[in-house]
Coordinates of C-alpha atoms in Angstrom, one line a residue:
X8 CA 155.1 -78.6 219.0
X9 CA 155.2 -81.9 218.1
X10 CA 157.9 -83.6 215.8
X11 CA 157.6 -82.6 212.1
X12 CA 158.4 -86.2 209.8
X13 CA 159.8 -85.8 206.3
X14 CA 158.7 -87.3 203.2
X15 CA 160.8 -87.1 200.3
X16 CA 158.7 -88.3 197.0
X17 CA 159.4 -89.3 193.8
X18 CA 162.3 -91.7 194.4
X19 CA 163.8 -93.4 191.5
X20 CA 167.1 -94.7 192.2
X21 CA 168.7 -96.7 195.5
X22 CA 171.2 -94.2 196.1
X23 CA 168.6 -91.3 196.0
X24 CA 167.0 -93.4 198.3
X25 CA 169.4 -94.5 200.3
X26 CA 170.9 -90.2 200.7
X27 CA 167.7 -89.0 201.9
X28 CA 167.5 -91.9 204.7
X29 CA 170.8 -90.1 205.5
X30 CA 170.1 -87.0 205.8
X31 CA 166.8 -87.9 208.2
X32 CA 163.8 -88.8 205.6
X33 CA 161.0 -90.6 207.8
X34 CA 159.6 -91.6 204.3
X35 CA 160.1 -91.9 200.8
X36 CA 157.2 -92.3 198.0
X37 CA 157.8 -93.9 194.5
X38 CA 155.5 -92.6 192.1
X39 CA 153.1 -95.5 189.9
X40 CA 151.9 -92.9 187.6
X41 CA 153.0 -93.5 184.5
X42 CA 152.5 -89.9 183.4
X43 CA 154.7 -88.3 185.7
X44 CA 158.2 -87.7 185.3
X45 CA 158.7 -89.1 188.5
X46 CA 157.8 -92.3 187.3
X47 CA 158.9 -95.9 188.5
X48 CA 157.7 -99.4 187.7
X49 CA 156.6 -101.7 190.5
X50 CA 160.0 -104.1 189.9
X51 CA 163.0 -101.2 190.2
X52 CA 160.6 -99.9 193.3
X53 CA 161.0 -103.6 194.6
X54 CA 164.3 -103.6 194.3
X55 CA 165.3 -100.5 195.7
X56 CA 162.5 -101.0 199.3
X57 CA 164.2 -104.5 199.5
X58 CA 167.8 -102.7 199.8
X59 CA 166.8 -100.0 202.4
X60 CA 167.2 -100.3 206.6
X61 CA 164.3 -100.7 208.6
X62 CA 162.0 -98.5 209.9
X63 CA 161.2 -96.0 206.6
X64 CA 158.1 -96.1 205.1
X65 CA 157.3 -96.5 201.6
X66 CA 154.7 -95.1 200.1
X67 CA 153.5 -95.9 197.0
X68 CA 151.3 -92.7 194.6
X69 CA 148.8 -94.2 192.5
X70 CA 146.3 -92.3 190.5
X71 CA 143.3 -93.8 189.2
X72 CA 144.8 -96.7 189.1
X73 CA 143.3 -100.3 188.2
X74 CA 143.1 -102.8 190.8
X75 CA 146.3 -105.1 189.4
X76 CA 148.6 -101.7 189.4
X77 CA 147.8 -101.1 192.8
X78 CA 148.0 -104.6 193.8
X79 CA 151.8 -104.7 192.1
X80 CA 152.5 -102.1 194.4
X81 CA 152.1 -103.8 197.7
X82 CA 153.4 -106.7 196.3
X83 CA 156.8 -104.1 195.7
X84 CA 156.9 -104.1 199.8
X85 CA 155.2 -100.6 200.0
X86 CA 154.0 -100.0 203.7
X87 CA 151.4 -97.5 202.8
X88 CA 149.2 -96.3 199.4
X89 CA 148.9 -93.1 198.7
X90 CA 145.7 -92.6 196.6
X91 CA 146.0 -89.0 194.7
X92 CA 143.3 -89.5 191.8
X93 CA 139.1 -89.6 191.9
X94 CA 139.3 -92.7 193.6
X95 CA 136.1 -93.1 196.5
X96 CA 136.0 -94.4 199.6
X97 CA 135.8 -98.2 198.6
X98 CA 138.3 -98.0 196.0
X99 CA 140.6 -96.6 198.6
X100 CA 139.4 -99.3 200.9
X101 CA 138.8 -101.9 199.1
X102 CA 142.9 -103.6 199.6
X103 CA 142.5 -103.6 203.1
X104 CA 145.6 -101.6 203.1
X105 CA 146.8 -98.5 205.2
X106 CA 146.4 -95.4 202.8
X107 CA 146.5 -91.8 202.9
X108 CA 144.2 -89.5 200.9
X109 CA 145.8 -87.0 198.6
X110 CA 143.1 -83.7 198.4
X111 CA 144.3 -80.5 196.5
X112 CA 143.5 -77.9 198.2
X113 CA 140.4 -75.3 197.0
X114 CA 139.2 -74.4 200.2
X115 CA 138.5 -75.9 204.1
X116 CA 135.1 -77.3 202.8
X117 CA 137.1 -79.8 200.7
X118 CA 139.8 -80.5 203.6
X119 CA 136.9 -81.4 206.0
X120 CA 134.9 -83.0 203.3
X121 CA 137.5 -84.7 202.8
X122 CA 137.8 -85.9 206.0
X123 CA 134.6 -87.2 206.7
X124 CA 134.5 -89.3 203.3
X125 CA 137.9 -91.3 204.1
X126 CA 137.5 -91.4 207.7
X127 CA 139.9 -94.9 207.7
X128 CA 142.4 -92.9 206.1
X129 CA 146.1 -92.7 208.3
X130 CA 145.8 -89.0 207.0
X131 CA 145.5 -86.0 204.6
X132 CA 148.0 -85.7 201.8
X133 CA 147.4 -81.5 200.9
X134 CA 148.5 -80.4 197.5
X135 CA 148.0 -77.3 195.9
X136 CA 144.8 -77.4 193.5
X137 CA 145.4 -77.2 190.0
X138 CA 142.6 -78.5 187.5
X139 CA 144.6 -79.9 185.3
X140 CA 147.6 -81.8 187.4
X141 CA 147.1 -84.7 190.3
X142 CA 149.9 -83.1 191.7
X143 CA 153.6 -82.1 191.5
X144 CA 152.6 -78.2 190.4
X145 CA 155.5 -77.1 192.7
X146 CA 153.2 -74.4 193.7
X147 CA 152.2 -73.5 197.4
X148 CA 148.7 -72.5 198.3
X149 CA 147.1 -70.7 201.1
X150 CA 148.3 -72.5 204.8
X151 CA 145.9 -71.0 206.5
X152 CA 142.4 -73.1 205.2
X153 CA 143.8 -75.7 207.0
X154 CA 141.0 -76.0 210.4
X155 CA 143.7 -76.2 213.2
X156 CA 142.1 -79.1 214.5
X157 CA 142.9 -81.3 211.6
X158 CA 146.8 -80.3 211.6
X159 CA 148.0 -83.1 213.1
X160 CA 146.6 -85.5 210.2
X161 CA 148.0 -83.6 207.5
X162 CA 151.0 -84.1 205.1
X163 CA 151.6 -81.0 203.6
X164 CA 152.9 -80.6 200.2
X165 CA 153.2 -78.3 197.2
X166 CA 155.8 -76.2 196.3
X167 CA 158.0 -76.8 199.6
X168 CA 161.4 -76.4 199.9
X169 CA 164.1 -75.3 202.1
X170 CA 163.7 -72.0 201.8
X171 CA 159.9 -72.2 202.9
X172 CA 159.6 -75.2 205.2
X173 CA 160.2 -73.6 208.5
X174 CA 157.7 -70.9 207.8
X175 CA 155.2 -73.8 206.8
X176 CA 155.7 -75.6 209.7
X177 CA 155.6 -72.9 212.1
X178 CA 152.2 -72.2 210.1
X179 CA 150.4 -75.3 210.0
X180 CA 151.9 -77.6 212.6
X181 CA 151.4 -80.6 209.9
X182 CA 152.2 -84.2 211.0
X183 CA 154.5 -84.2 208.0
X184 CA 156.2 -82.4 205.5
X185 CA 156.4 -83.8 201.5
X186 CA 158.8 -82.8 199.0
X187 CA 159.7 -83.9 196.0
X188 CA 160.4 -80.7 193.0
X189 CA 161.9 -78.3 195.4
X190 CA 164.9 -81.5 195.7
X191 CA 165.3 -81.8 192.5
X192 CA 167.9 -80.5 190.0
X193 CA 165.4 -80.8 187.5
X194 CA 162.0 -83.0 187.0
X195 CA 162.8 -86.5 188.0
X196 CA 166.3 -86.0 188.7
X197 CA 167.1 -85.4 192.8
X198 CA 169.1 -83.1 194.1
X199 CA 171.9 -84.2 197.2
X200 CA 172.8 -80.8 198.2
X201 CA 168.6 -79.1 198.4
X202 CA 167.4 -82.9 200.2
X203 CA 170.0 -81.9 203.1
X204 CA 168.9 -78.2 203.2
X205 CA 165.5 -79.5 203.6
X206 CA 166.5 -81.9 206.2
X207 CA 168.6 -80.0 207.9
X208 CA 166.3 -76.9 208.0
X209 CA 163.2 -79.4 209.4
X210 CA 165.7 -80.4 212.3
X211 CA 166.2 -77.2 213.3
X212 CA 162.9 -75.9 214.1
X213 CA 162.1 -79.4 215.4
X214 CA 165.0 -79.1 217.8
X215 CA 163.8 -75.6 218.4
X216 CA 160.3 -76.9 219.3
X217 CA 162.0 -79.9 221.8
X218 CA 163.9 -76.8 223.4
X219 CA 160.9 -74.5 223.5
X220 CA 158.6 -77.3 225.0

């Protein structure tokens, strides 16, 4: 089984940042909602992504955003946009940017809908559906509506943490893993000791898999 990557989300703070690139984060997101409790502006972002080693990604969440928002955020050094409002194929297209797609999750109708309508996207961000929340429920949903053959596109999110992970992964097979409530202490605020149980517990069945294979 391939190597599962870690996204930890909703990154405020350099030293947040900084830990989870510690403990083995592949990626971090920085939420431009201004809704959310996770939210940061498009200078602190700057001036944390300027501060971090090479080779992370940083993903910026946008929902609905207008065009000068969006725009703010590459110009904050993000690597990738994650679009996870209504936003259609051209609006997601339109920066000639890599993205990924956020979809929340009703069925595999919409996953492979969803596929077909953003076929330039890197891949499928997969949230749990809720009609009134973009995102950050901190619920799970049902695994298995995810079509096998699109696993290895897929970001899984939604209520993960490191008491569930391994079961997810061993479930799905997803490209990557994103977290962001089930590190926190409480909304907003990260947690050091649940980001390294996460971690840790996503190196183990990885390392399990590299044995295995």
């Amino acid at each position: 089984m391939p190597k599962t990557r870690i996204k930890i989300c909703g990154i405020t703070n350099l030293d947040d940042a900084l830990y989870a690139i510690d403990c083995g984060a592949d990626a971090l997101g920085f939420v431009f909602y201004n809704k959310s409790p996770r939210f940061i502006d498009t200078l602190k972002a700057k001036k944390i992504i300027n501060q971090l080693p090479p080779f992370v990604s940083c993903c910026g969440l946008f929902v609905n955003a207008p065009q000068q928002t969006i725009q703010a955020g590459i110009d904050a050094n993000i690597s990738l946009i994650q679009f996870h409002g209504d936003e259609t194929t051209s609006e997601c297209e339109r920066f000639n940017f890599p993205y990924i797609r956020a979809i929340r999750a009703k069925d595999s109708s919409t996953l492979i809908n969803a596929q077909n309508a953003y076929p330039k996207a890197r891949g499928l961000l997969v949230d749990s559906y809720d009609p009134k929340l973009y995102g950050g429920s901190g619920q799970t949903f049902d695994w298995s509506i995810i079509p096998s053959d699109m696993r290895q596109k897929i970001v899984l999110a939604g209520g993960l943490t490191a008491e569930n992970v391994q079961s997810a992964i061993t479930m799905v097979k997803p490209y990557a893993v994103d977290v962001s409530g089930g590190v926190e202490s409480q909304k907003g605020i990260k947690c050091r000791q649940k980001i390294k149980a996460f971690c840790d517990a996503i190196h183990s069945i990885n390392t399990i898999s590299d044995i295995n294979d």
